[in-house]
CSV table of C-alpha atoms and ligand atoms in Angstrom, one decimal:
chain,number,residue,atom,x,y,z
W,1,MET,CA,25.9,-11.4,11.1
W,2,LYS,CA,29.4,-10.6,10.5
W,3,LEU,CA,31.7,-9.7,6.9
W,4,TRP,CA,33.3,-12.7,7.0
W,5,GLN,CA,30.8,-14.9,7.4
W,6,GLY,CA,31.4,-17.4,4.6
W,7,ARG,CA,34.5,-18.9,5.9
W,8,PHE,CA,33.2,-20.0,9.2
W,9,HIS,CA,30.6,-22.5,11.3
W,10,LYS,CA,30.1,-20.8,14.8
W,11,GLN,CA,29.1,-17.2,15.7
W,12,LEU,CA,31.7,-15.1,17.3
W,13,ASP,CA,32.0,-15.5,21.1
W,14,GLU,CA,29.5,-12.9,22.5
W,15,ALA,CA,32.7,-11.6,25.0
W,16,ALA,CA,35.0,-12.1,22.1
W,17,ASP,CA,32.9,-10.0,19.8
W,18,ALA,CA,32.9,-7.2,22.6
W,19,TYR,CA,36.0,-7.6,22.7
W,20,ASN,CA,36.5,-7.5,19.1
W,21,SER,CA,34.6,-4.4,18.1
W,22,SER,CA,35.9,-1.4,17.8
W,23,ILE,CA,32.4,1.6,17.2
W,24,THR,CA,31.6,2.4,20.2
W,25,PHE,CA,35.3,4.3,19.6
W,26,ASP,CA,35.0,4.5,16.0
W,27,LYS,CA,31.7,5.9,14.8
W,28,ARG,CA,33.3,9.3,14.9
W,29,MET,CA,35.1,8.6,12.1
W,30,TYR,CA,31.1,8.4,10.2
W,31,ARG,CA,31.9,11.0,8.3
W,32,GLU,CA,35.1,10.5,7.4
W,33,ASP,CA,34.2,6.6,6.3
W,34,ILE,CA,31.4,8.3,4.1
W,35,THR,CA,33.4,11.0,2.0
W,36,GLY,CA,36.3,8.1,1.6
W,37,SER,CA,33.8,5.8,0.1
W,38,MET,CA,32.2,8.5,-1.8
W,39,ALA,CA,35.8,9.2,-3.2
W,40,HIS,CA,36.7,5.3,-3.9
W,41,ALA,CA,32.6,5.0,-5.4
W,42,ALA,CA,33.1,7.9,-7.7
W,43,MET,CA,36.4,6.8,-8.6
W,44,LEU,CA,35.4,2.7,-9.3
W,45,GLY,CA,32.6,3.9,-12.1
W,46,ALA,CA,35.1,6.8,-13.7
W,47,GLN,CA,37.7,4.1,-14.1
W,48,GLY,CA,34.6,1.9,-15.4
W,49,ILE,CA,35.5,-1.0,-13.1
W,50,ILE,CA,31.8,-0.4,-11.4
W,51,SER,CA,28.8,1.0,-13.6
W,52,ARG,CA,28.0,4.5,-13.2
W,53,GLU,CA,24.8,4.2,-12.7
W,54,ASP,CA,25.9,2.0,-9.7
W,55,SER,CA,28.4,4.6,-8.3
W,56,ASP,CA,25.8,7.0,-8.9
W,57,LYS,CA,23.3,5.3,-6.4
W,58,ILE,CA,26.0,4.6,-4.0
W,59,ILE,CA,27.1,8.3,-3.8
W,60,ASP,CA,23.5,9.2,-3.6
W,61,GLY,CA,22.3,6.6,-0.8
W,62,LEU,CA,26.0,7.5,1.3
W,63,ASN,CA,24.8,11.0,1.3
W,64,GLY,CA,21.2,10.1,2.2
W,65,ILE,CA,23.2,7.8,5.7
W,66,LEU,CA,25.1,11.1,6.3
W,67,ALA,CA,22.1,13.5,6.5
W,68,GLU,CA,20.5,11.0,8.1
W,69,ILE,CA,23.3,10.3,11.3
W,70,ASP,CA,23.9,14.5,11.1
W,71,SER,CA,20.1,15.1,12.2
W,72,GLY,CA,20.0,12.5,14.5
W,73,GLU,CA,17.2,10.5,12.2
W,74,LEU,CA,19.5,7.4,11.5
W,75,GLU,CA,21.4,6.0,15.3
W,76,ILE,CA,24.5,4.5,14.6
W,77,ASP,CA,23.7,0.1,15.7
W,78,LEU,CA,26.6,-0.4,18.3
W,79,SER,CA,26.3,-3.8,17.3
W,80,ALA,CA,27.6,-3.6,14.4
W,81,GLU,CA,31.6,-4.5,15.0
W,82,ASP,CA,32.8,-1.5,13.5
W,83,ILE,CA,32.1,1.7,11.8
W,84,HIS,CA,33.0,0.8,8.5
W,85,THR,CA,30.7,-2.5,8.6
W,86,PHE,CA,27.7,-0.3,9.7
W,87,ILE,CA,28.3,2.0,6.9
W,88,GLU,CA,28.5,-0.2,3.7
W,89,GLY,CA,26.1,-2.6,5.6
W,90,GLU,CA,23.1,0.1,6.0
W,91,LEU,CA,24.0,1.3,2.7
W,92,THR,CA,23.1,-2.3,1.3
W,93,ALA,CA,20.1,-2.4,3.0
W,94,ARG,CA,18.8,0.8,1.4
W,95,ILE,CA,20.3,0.2,-2.3
W,96,GLY,CA,20.8,-4.3,-2.6
W,97,ASP,CA,23.3,-4.7,-5.0
W,98,ALA,CA,25.0,-1.5,-5.6
W,99,GLY,CA,25.9,-0.9,-2.4
W,100,LYS,CA,27.6,-4.6,-2.4
W,101,ARG,CA,30.0,-3.5,-5.1
W,102,LEU,CA,31.3,-0.4,-2.8
W,103,HIS,CA,34.2,-2.7,-1.6
W,104,THR,CA,35.7,-3.4,-4.3
W,105,ALA,CA,39.4,-3.3,-4.5
W,106,ARG,CA,39.0,-1.9,-1.1
W,107,SER,CA,39.7,-3.7,2.2
W,108,ARG,CA,39.3,-2.3,5.7
W,109,ASN,CA,42.4,-1.8,6.7
W,110,ASP,CA,43.0,1.1,3.5
W,111,GLN,CA,40.0,2.3,5.0
W,112,VAL,CA,40.7,3.0,8.4
W,113,ALA,CA,44.2,4.2,7.7
W,114,LEU,CA,41.9,7.0,5.3
W,115,ASP,CA,39.5,7.6,8.2
W,116,ILE,CA,41.7,8.2,10.5
W,117,ARG,CA,43.8,10.7,8.3
W,118,LEU,CA,41.0,12.3,7.3
W,119,HIS,CA,39.8,12.4,10.5
W,120,LEU,CA,42.9,14.1,13.2
W,121,ARG,CA,42.8,16.4,9.9
W,122,SER,CA,40.3,17.7,11.1
W,123,SER,CA,41.0,17.6,14.8
W,124,CYS,CA,44.7,19.0,13.6
W,125,ASP,CA,42.7,22.3,12.1
W,126,ALA,CA,40.3,22.7,15.4
W,127,ILE,CA,43.0,22.7,18.0
W,128,ILE,CA,45.5,25.1,15.5
W,129,GLU,CA,42.5,27.2,15.2
W,130,LYS,CA,41.6,27.4,19.4
W,131,LEU,CA,46.1,27.3,20.1
W,132,SER,CA,45.4,30.3,17.7
W,133,ARG,CA,42.5,31.9,19.7
W,134,LEU,CA,44.6,31.1,23.0
W,135,ILE,CA,47.6,32.8,21.7
W,136,VAL,CA,45.7,36.4,20.5
W,137,VAL,CA,44.3,36.6,24.0
W,138,LEU,CA,47.9,36.7,25.6
W,139,SER,CA,49.8,38.9,22.9
W,140,LYS,CA,47.0,41.8,23.4
W,141,MET,CA,47.5,41.0,27.0
W,142,ALA,CA,51.3,41.2,26.4
W,143,LYS,CA,50.8,44.6,24.3
W,144,GLU,CA,48.9,45.9,27.7
W,145,TYR,CA,51.0,45.5,30.2
W,146,ALA,CA,54.2,45.0,28.4
W,147,GLY,CA,55.6,48.0,31.1
W,148,ALA,CA,54.6,45.9,34.2
W,149,VAL,CA,57.8,45.0,35.6
W,150,MET,CA,57.9,41.8,37.9
W,151,PRO,CA,60.4,39.6,39.1
W,152,GLY,CA,62.4,37.7,36.4
W,153,TYR,CA,63.3,34.0,38.1
W,154,THR,CA,65.6,30.9,38.0
W,155,HIS,CA,65.6,28.8,40.8
W,156,LEU,CA,62.2,30.1,42.0
W,157,GLN,CA,64.4,32.6,43.2
W,158,ARG,CA,63.9,36.5,42.0
W,159,ALA,CA,66.9,37.2,39.7
W,160,GLN,CA,66.2,40.2,36.9
W,161,PRO,CA,63.8,42.2,36.2
W,162,ILE,CA,61.2,41.2,33.3
W,163,THR,CA,57.5,42.2,32.4
W,164,PHE,CA,54.8,40.4,32.8
W,165,GLY,CA,53.8,41.1,28.9
W,166,HIS,CA,57.1,39.3,28.8
W,167,TRP,CA,56.2,36.4,30.5
W,168,LEU,CA,53.2,36.3,28.7
W,169,ASN,CA,54.9,36.3,24.9
W,170,ALA,CA,57.1,33.4,26.6
W,171,TYR,CA,53.7,31.7,26.3
W,172,GLY,CA,53.2,33.0,23.2
W,173,CYS,CA,56.5,31.7,22.0
W,174,MET,CA,55.8,28.2,22.6
W,175,LEU,CA,52.6,28.0,22.3
W,176,MET,CA,53.1,29.2,18.3
W,177,ARG,CA,55.9,26.3,18.4
W,178,ASP,CA,52.9,24.5,18.8
W,179,VAL,CA,51.1,25.3,16.5
W,180,ASN,CA,54.0,24.6,13.5
W,181,ARG,CA,54.6,21.6,14.9
W,182,ILE,CA,51.1,20.7,14.3
W,183,GLU,CA,51.0,21.9,10.8
W,184,ASP,CA,53.8,20.4,10.1
W,185,ALA,CA,52.4,16.2,11.3
W,186,ARG,CA,49.7,17.6,9.2
W,187,ALA,CA,51.3,18.0,6.4
W,188,ARG,CA,52.9,14.5,6.8
W,189,MET,CA,49.2,13.1,7.4
W,190,ASN,CA,47.6,14.3,4.4
W,191,TYR,CA,48.5,11.3,1.5
W,192,SER,CA,46.1,8.6,0.9
W,193,PRO,CA,46.4,5.1,1.8
W,194,LEU,CA,42.9,4.1,0.0
W,195,GLY,CA,44.1,1.8,-2.9
W,196,CYS,CA,47.1,-0.2,-0.6
W,197,GLY,CA,44.2,-2.7,-0.3
W,198,ALA,CA,44.8,-4.8,2.2
W,199,LEU,CA,48.8,-4.4,2.3
W,200,ALA,CA,49.7,-5.9,-1.8
W,201,GLY,CA,46.8,-3.5,-3.0
W,202,THR,CA,44.7,-4.6,-6.4
W,203,THR,CA,44.4,-5.8,-9.6
W,204,TYR,CA,41.8,-3.5,-10.4
W,205,PRO,CA,42.3,-0.5,-12.8
W,206,ILE,CA,42.1,1.7,-10.2
W,207,ASP,CA,43.3,5.4,-10.0
W,208,ARG,CA,44.6,6.3,-6.6
W,209,HIS,CA,45.4,9.7,-7.6
W,210,MET,CA,42.2,10.9,-8.2
W,211,THR,CA,40.3,9.7,-4.9
W,212,ALA,CA,43.5,10.8,-3.2
W,213,ALA,CA,42.5,14.3,-4.8
W,214,GLN,CA,38.9,13.7,-4.5
W,215,LEU,CA,39.8,14.0,-0.5
W,216,GLY,CA,42.4,17.0,-1.0
W,217,MET,CA,44.9,15.1,0.1
W,218,ASP,CA,48.5,15.9,-1.0
W,219,GLY,CA,49.3,12.5,-2.5
W,220,CYS,CA,49.5,9.3,-2.2
W,221,CYS,CA,51.1,6.4,0.0
W,222,HIS,CA,54.1,5.5,-2.2
W,223,ASN,CA,54.6,2.0,-0.5
W,224,SER,CA,51.0,-0.4,0.3
W,225,LEU,CA,52.6,-2.5,3.3
W,226,ASP,CA,53.1,1.1,5.0
W,227,GLY,CA,50.3,2.8,3.6
W,228,VAL,CA,48.2,0.2,5.5
W,229,SER,CA,50.2,-0.1,8.6
W,230,ASP,CA,52.1,3.8,9.2
W,231,ARG,CA,50.7,5.4,12.1
W,232,ASP,CA,53.4,7.4,12.4
W,233,PHE,CA,50.8,10.7,12.0
W,234,CYS,CA,49.4,9.7,15.1
W,235,ILE,CA,52.6,9.1,16.9
W,236,GLU,CA,53.3,12.4,15.7
W,237,LEU,CA,50.6,14.5,16.4
W,238,ALA,CA,50.3,12.1,20.1
W,239,SER,CA,53.6,14.4,20.4
W,240,ALA,CA,52.8,16.9,19.3
W,241,LEU,CA,50.0,17.5,21.8
W,242,SER,CA,51.8,16.4,24.5
W,243,LEU,CA,54.1,19.0,24.4
W,244,VAL,CA,51.0,21.4,24.1
W,245,MET,CA,50.2,19.9,27.5
W,246,VAL,CA,53.4,20.2,28.5
W,247,HIS,CA,53.4,24.1,28.1
W,248,LEU,CA,50.3,24.5,29.3
W,249,SER,CA,51.4,22.6,32.2
W,250,ARG,CA,54.0,24.6,33.2
W,251,PHE,CA,51.7,28.1,32.5
W,252,SER,CA,48.9,26.5,34.8
W,253,GLU,CA,52.2,25.5,37.1
W,254,GLU,CA,52.7,29.5,36.9
W,255,ILE,CA,48.9,30.2,37.4
W,256,ILE,CA,49.0,28.4,40.4
W,257,LEU,CA,51.9,30.5,42.1
W,258,TYR,CA,50.9,33.2,41.1
W,259,THR,CA,48.1,33.2,42.0
W,260,SER,CA,48.4,31.9,45.8
W,261,TRP,CA,48.7,34.8,47.9
W,262,GLU,CA,52.2,34.6,49.0
W,263,PHE,CA,52.7,36.0,45.8
W,264,LYS,CA,49.3,37.6,44.9
W,265,PHE,CA,50.8,38.9,41.0
W,266,ILE,CA,47.1,37.3,39.6
W,267,GLU,CA,43.2,37.1,40.7
W,268,LEU,CA,41.5,34.8,38.4
W,269,SER,CA,37.4,35.3,37.8
W,270,ASP,CA,35.7,33.8,40.1
W,271,ALA,CA,33.8,32.4,37.2
W,272,PHE,CA,37.2,29.8,36.5
W,273,SER,CA,38.3,29.6,39.7
W,274,THR,CA,36.7,27.2,42.9
W,275,GLY,CA,35.5,27.3,46.7
W,276,SER,CA,36.4,24.5,49.5
W,277,SER,CA,33.6,22.6,51.1
W,278,ILE,CA,35.3,23.5,54.4
W,279,MET,CA,37.0,26.5,54.7
W,280,PRO,CA,35.6,29.5,53.6
W,281,GLN,CA,38.1,32.1,52.6
W,282,LYS,CA,39.3,29.4,49.8
W,283,LYS,CA,39.5,30.5,46.1
W,284,ASN,CA,41.4,27.7,44.0
W,285,PRO,CA,42.9,27.7,40.4
W,286,ASP,CA,41.5,24.0,40.1
W,287,ILE,CA,41.6,24.7,35.8
W,288,ALA,CA,45.0,25.1,36.4
W,289,GLU,CA,45.5,22.6,38.3
W,290,LEU,CA,43.3,20.1,36.1
W,291,THR,CA,45.3,21.4,33.3
W,292,ARG,CA,48.8,20.5,35.0
W,293,GLY,CA,47.7,17.0,35.9
W,294,LYS,CA,46.2,16.2,32.6
W,295,SER,CA,49.4,17.0,30.7
W,296,GLY,CA,49.8,13.0,32.1
W,297,ARG,CA,46.3,11.6,30.0
W,298,VAL,CA,48.3,13.2,26.9
W,299,ILE,CA,51.3,12.3,27.6
W,300,GLY,CA,49.7,8.5,28.8
W,301,ASP,CA,48.3,8.3,25.3
W,302,LEU,CA,51.9,8.5,23.3
W,303,VAL,CA,53.5,6.4,25.0
W,304,THR,CA,50.3,4.2,24.4
W,305,LEU,CA,50.4,4.9,20.7
W,306,LEU,CA,54.6,3.5,20.7
W,307,THR,CA,54.6,1.0,22.7
W,308,VAL,CA,51.7,-0.3,21.0
W,309,MET,CA,53.5,0.3,17.8
W,310,LYS,CA,57.0,-0.5,18.3
W,311,GLY,CA,57.0,-4.6,18.1
W,312,ILE,CA,53.9,-5.2,15.3
W,313,PRO,CA,55.4,-6.9,12.0
W,314,LEU,CA,53.9,-5.4,8.0
W,315,ALA,CA,51.1,-5.1,7.8
W,316,TYR,CA,47.8,-4.9,9.5
W,317,ASN,CA,47.9,-6.3,12.3
W,318,LYS,CA,44.6,-5.9,14.9
W,319,ASP,CA,47.2,-4.4,17.7
W,320,MET,CA,46.7,-1.1,15.5
W,321,GLN,CA,43.1,-0.5,16.8
W,322,GLU,CA,44.9,0.4,19.6
W,323,ASP,CA,45.6,3.8,18.1
W,324,LYS,CA,42.2,5.5,18.0
W,325,GLU,CA,40.8,5.6,21.4
W,326,ALA,CA,44.7,7.1,22.1
W,327,ILE,CA,44.9,9.5,19.7
W,328,PHE,CA,41.3,10.5,20.5
W,329,ASP,CA,42.2,10.7,23.7
W,330,ALA,CA,44.8,12.8,23.5
W,331,VAL,CA,42.4,15.5,21.1
W,332,ASP,CA,39.3,15.3,23.5
W,333,THR,CA,41.9,16.5,26.1
W,334,VAL,CA,43.6,18.7,24.8
W,335,THR,CA,40.0,20.6,23.1
W,336,MET,CA,39.0,20.3,26.6
W,337,CYS,CA,41.7,22.1,28.0
W,338,LEU,CA,41.7,24.9,25.8
W,339,ASP,CA,38.3,25.5,25.5
W,340,ALA,CA,38.6,26.2,29.4
W,341,PHE,CA,42.0,27.3,29.6
W,342,THR,CA,41.9,30.3,27.3
W,343,PRO,CA,39.3,32.3,29.1
W,344,MET,CA,40.3,31.4,31.9
W,345,ILE,CA,43.0,33.9,31.2
W,346,GLU,CA,41.5,36.2,29.1
W,347,THR,CA,39.3,36.8,32.2
W,348,MET,CA,41.9,37.0,34.7
W,349,SER,CA,43.7,40.2,36.1
W,350,PRO,CA,46.9,40.7,36.9
W,351,ILE,CA,48.6,42.9,39.9
W,352,PRO,CA,50.5,45.1,38.7
W,353,GLU,CA,51.5,46.8,42.5
W,354,ASN,CA,52.0,43.2,43.5
W,355,MET,CA,54.2,42.7,40.8
W,356,ARG,CA,56.2,45.6,41.2
W,357,LYS,CA,56.5,45.2,45.1
W,358,ALA,CA,57.8,41.8,44.4
W,359,ALA,CA,60.6,43.2,42.1
W,360,ALA,CA,61.6,46.1,44.3
W,361,GLY,CA,61.8,43.5,47.4
W,362,GLY,CA,64.5,40.7,45.8
W,363,PHE,CA,67.7,42.8,44.7
W,364,ILE,CA,66.2,41.9,41.0
W,365,ASN,CA,68.7,45.0,40.2
W,366,ALA,CA,72.1,43.9,41.4
W,367,THR,CA,73.3,42.6,38.2
W,368,ASP,CA,72.4,46.4,36.9
W,369,CYS,CA,74.3,48.0,40.3
W,370,ALA,CA,77.6,45.7,39.2
W,371,ASP,CA,77.1,47.1,35.1
W,372,TYR,CA,77.1,50.4,36.2
W,373,LEU,CA,80.4,50.0,38.0
W,374,THR,CA,81.5,47.5,35.0
W,375,GLY,CA,80.2,49.8,32.2
W,376,VAL,CA,80.1,53.5,34.1
W,377,LYS,CA,82.9,53.3,36.2
W,378,GLY,CA,85.3,50.7,34.3
W,379,LEU,CA,85.7,48.5,36.9
W,380,PRO,CA,86.1,44.5,35.9
W,381,PHE,CA,82.9,42.8,35.6
W,382,ARG,CA,83.9,40.0,37.9
W,383,ASP,CA,85.3,43.1,41.0
W,384,ALA,CA,81.8,44.7,40.5
W,385,TYR,CA,80.7,42.1,40.8
W,386,LYS,CA,81.9,40.8,43.9
W,387,ILE,CA,81.2,44.4,45.5
W,388,THR,CA,77.6,44.3,44.7
W,389,GLY,CA,77.3,41.2,46.1
W,390,GLU,CA,78.7,42.6,49.5
W,391,LEU,CA,76.5,45.8,48.5
W,392,VAL,CA,73.4,43.0,49.0
W,393,ALA,CA,74.8,42.0,52.0
W,394,ARG,CA,75.0,45.1,53.9
W,395,CYS,CA,71.6,46.3,52.7
W,396,ILE,CA,69.9,42.5,54.4
W,397,GLU,CA,72.0,43.4,57.4
W,398,LEU,CA,70.2,47.0,57.9
W,399,GLY,CA,67.1,45.7,56.4
W,400,VAL,CA,67.1,48.6,53.3
W,401,THR,CA,66.7,47.5,49.5
W,402,LEU,CA,69.5,48.8,46.8
W,403,GLU,CA,67.8,51.7,46.3
W,404,THR,CA,67.2,52.9,49.8
W,405,LEU,CA,70.6,52.3,50.9
W,406,PRO,CA,72.7,55.8,51.7
W,407,VAL,CA,74.8,56.8,49.2
W,408,GLU,CA,77.8,56.8,52.4
W,409,GLU,CA,77.3,53.0,52.1
W,410,TYR,CA,78.0,52.4,49.0
W,411,LYS,CA,80.8,55.4,49.3
W,412,ALA,CA,81.9,52.7,52.4
W,413,LEU,CA,82.6,49.6,49.7
W,414,CYS,CA,83.7,51.2,46.9
W,415,ASP,CA,84.6,54.9,46.1
W,416,LYS,CA,83.4,55.0,42.5
W,417,PHE,CA,79.8,55.0,43.5
W,418,ASP,CA,78.4,58.1,43.9
W,419,GLU,CA,74.0,59.2,43.6
W,420,GLY,CA,74.1,58.1,39.4
W,421,VAL,CA,73.5,54.4,41.2
W,422,TYR,CA,70.2,55.7,41.8
W,423,ALA,CA,69.0,55.9,38.6
W,424,ALA,CA,71.1,53.2,36.9
W,425,ILE,CA,68.9,50.9,39.3
W,426,ASP,CA,65.9,51.9,38.8
W,427,LEU,CA,63.9,49.2,37.8
W,428,ASP,CA,62.1,51.2,35.1
W,429,ARG,CA,65.4,51.6,33.6
W,430,CYS,CA,66.6,48.4,34.4
W,431,VAL,CA,64.2,46.8,31.8
W,432,SER,CA,63.6,49.4,29.6
W,433,GLU,CA,67.6,49.0,28.8
W,434,ARG,CA,67.4,45.5,28.3
W,435,ARG,CA,66.4,46.3,24.4
W,436,SER,CA,68.4,43.4,23.5
W,437,TYR,CA,66.3,41.3,20.7
W,438,GLY,CA,63.4,39.0,22.7
W,439,GLY,CA,64.8,41.1,25.9
W,440,PRO,CA,62.1,42.4,27.8
W,441,ALA,CA,62.6,46.1,27.2
W,442,PRO,CA,58.6,47.2,26.2
W,443,GLU,CA,59.6,48.1,22.4
W,444,GLN,CA,60.9,44.8,22.8
W,445,VAL,CA,57.9,43.6,23.6
W,446,GLN,CA,55.4,45.1,21.5
W,447,GLU,CA,57.7,44.0,18.9
W,448,THR,CA,57.2,40.1,19.4
W,449,ALA,CA,53.1,40.3,20.6
W,450,GLN,CA,52.8,41.9,17.3
W,451,SER,CA,54.4,39.2,15.5
W,452,LEU,CA,52.3,36.3,17.6
W,453,LEU,CA,49.4,38.3,17.3
W,454,ALA,CA,49.8,38.2,13.3
W,455,GLN,CA,51.0,34.7,13.1
W,456,ALA,CA,47.8,33.8,14.9
W,457,GLU,CA,45.2,35.9,13.2
W,458,MET,CA,46.2,34.6,9.7
W,459,ARG,CA,45.4,31.5,11.7
W,460,LEU,CA,42.0,32.6,12.5
W,461,SER,CA,41.1,34.2,9.0
W,462,SER,CA,42.4,31.6,6.9
W,463,ALA,CA,40.2,29.0,9.4
W,464,LYS,CA,36.6,31.3,8.3
Z,1,LIG,N1,38.7,-1.8,13.4
Z,1,LIG,C1,39.5,-2.1,12.4
Z,1,LIG,C2,40.9,-1.1,12.7
Z,1,LIG,O1,40.5,-0.1,13.5
Z,1,LIG,C3,39.8,-1.1,11.2
Z,1,LIG,C4,40.2,-3.0,10.7
Z,1,LIG,C5,40.0,-3.7,10.7
Z,1,LIG,N2,41.0,-4.9,9.7
Z,1,LIG,C6,41.3,-6.1,9.9
Z,1,LIG,N3,41.9,-6.7,9.7
Z,1,LIG,N4,40.5,-6.8,10.6
Z,1,LIG,O2,42.1,-1.0,12.6
């Protein structure tokens, strides 16, 4: 039996019913639906719109339903149209007429808009917590490897020396911006549409501010049409989550490269690697690859939401039911990724010897050699650049590095060179001298890691 049965003479067609129903995916909002209804019932009672007695009965009944769904005693009936219908029906079956009064001055349109906001608000908190945990892992590791020299790349060609800690901090910074973005999205989401009704508010003397406050929201949506039909908050969150996935995907790409035999800067724990069914030697970074792959899903969810919303007239249209699967999938995917990704990072073993070997091989101190000619010997940078280029070519010819090229060779190209050049191009020195703010010098890396750690730990302690 449908809620709207009065006007209709025929039962809804079976295929149409299945098509129309949303309970399989909105049942996860049962808690928010119930707490929203409790706030609404309390307000109706306080405003004298329904009796105190009925209001109390409704709240008691809803409390019972919540406890029973939580414990598994009450199963959500998947033949109901949606979670709102199921809970209202269950309540009425338990408490009779009082249950039928709950929906006074309310529509499923403001109800569902409220439920999603409340539900996603918790999702934001949970994901912020998970991101913070990952940032803690990264920052602690960055502190430990603040002095581990490795090549930094541009165009995936060895470029200039950095440290492994510096590299980790780069991802820490990205993820901290993600945390900030989700916090921003959460702040705009935390306004109550309850009381916007179907689209045009209500003639009952409701108190929207009371329900908003009871639900821990920062205020009420200011326009009833907008309140019921706004899904910006889903899109904003999907956008922030897409960026999380883009960051994790780039991170994964580098993990995949760096665990390959060609680099071997990192070894993943066996617990986070997989084997091959045919090649006995294989150890594959599947978790990182899946993360890179799953970024496509979340970006797809964002595109779904934007596309669903772009053409619909005010106010509520059933198209908007499509919001839930997309945003829930984005939330679930990011959650799953972080649950596997963070321990993968935590248990991986960096191999600083290999990083240093790679750093020594790629002429990544060539800029420092040119800087030596400029800074110490007073040559214009462009001349120094050209001479250093010729030095590199000479090294390649001789099969040596700048560190092992004899001083006579240096002098042959420029008589300003002396033994001092070796200290200037020493890799540790090249890194430790790069102490410009945000640079790879170990004390800079320590400082950034410490700041990221503090920001992440603050989030974790306020989550408790
Ligand atoms: N299941 C619906 C949704 O998710 C609930 C709102 C229904 N409102 C309506 N006017 N049919 O959007």
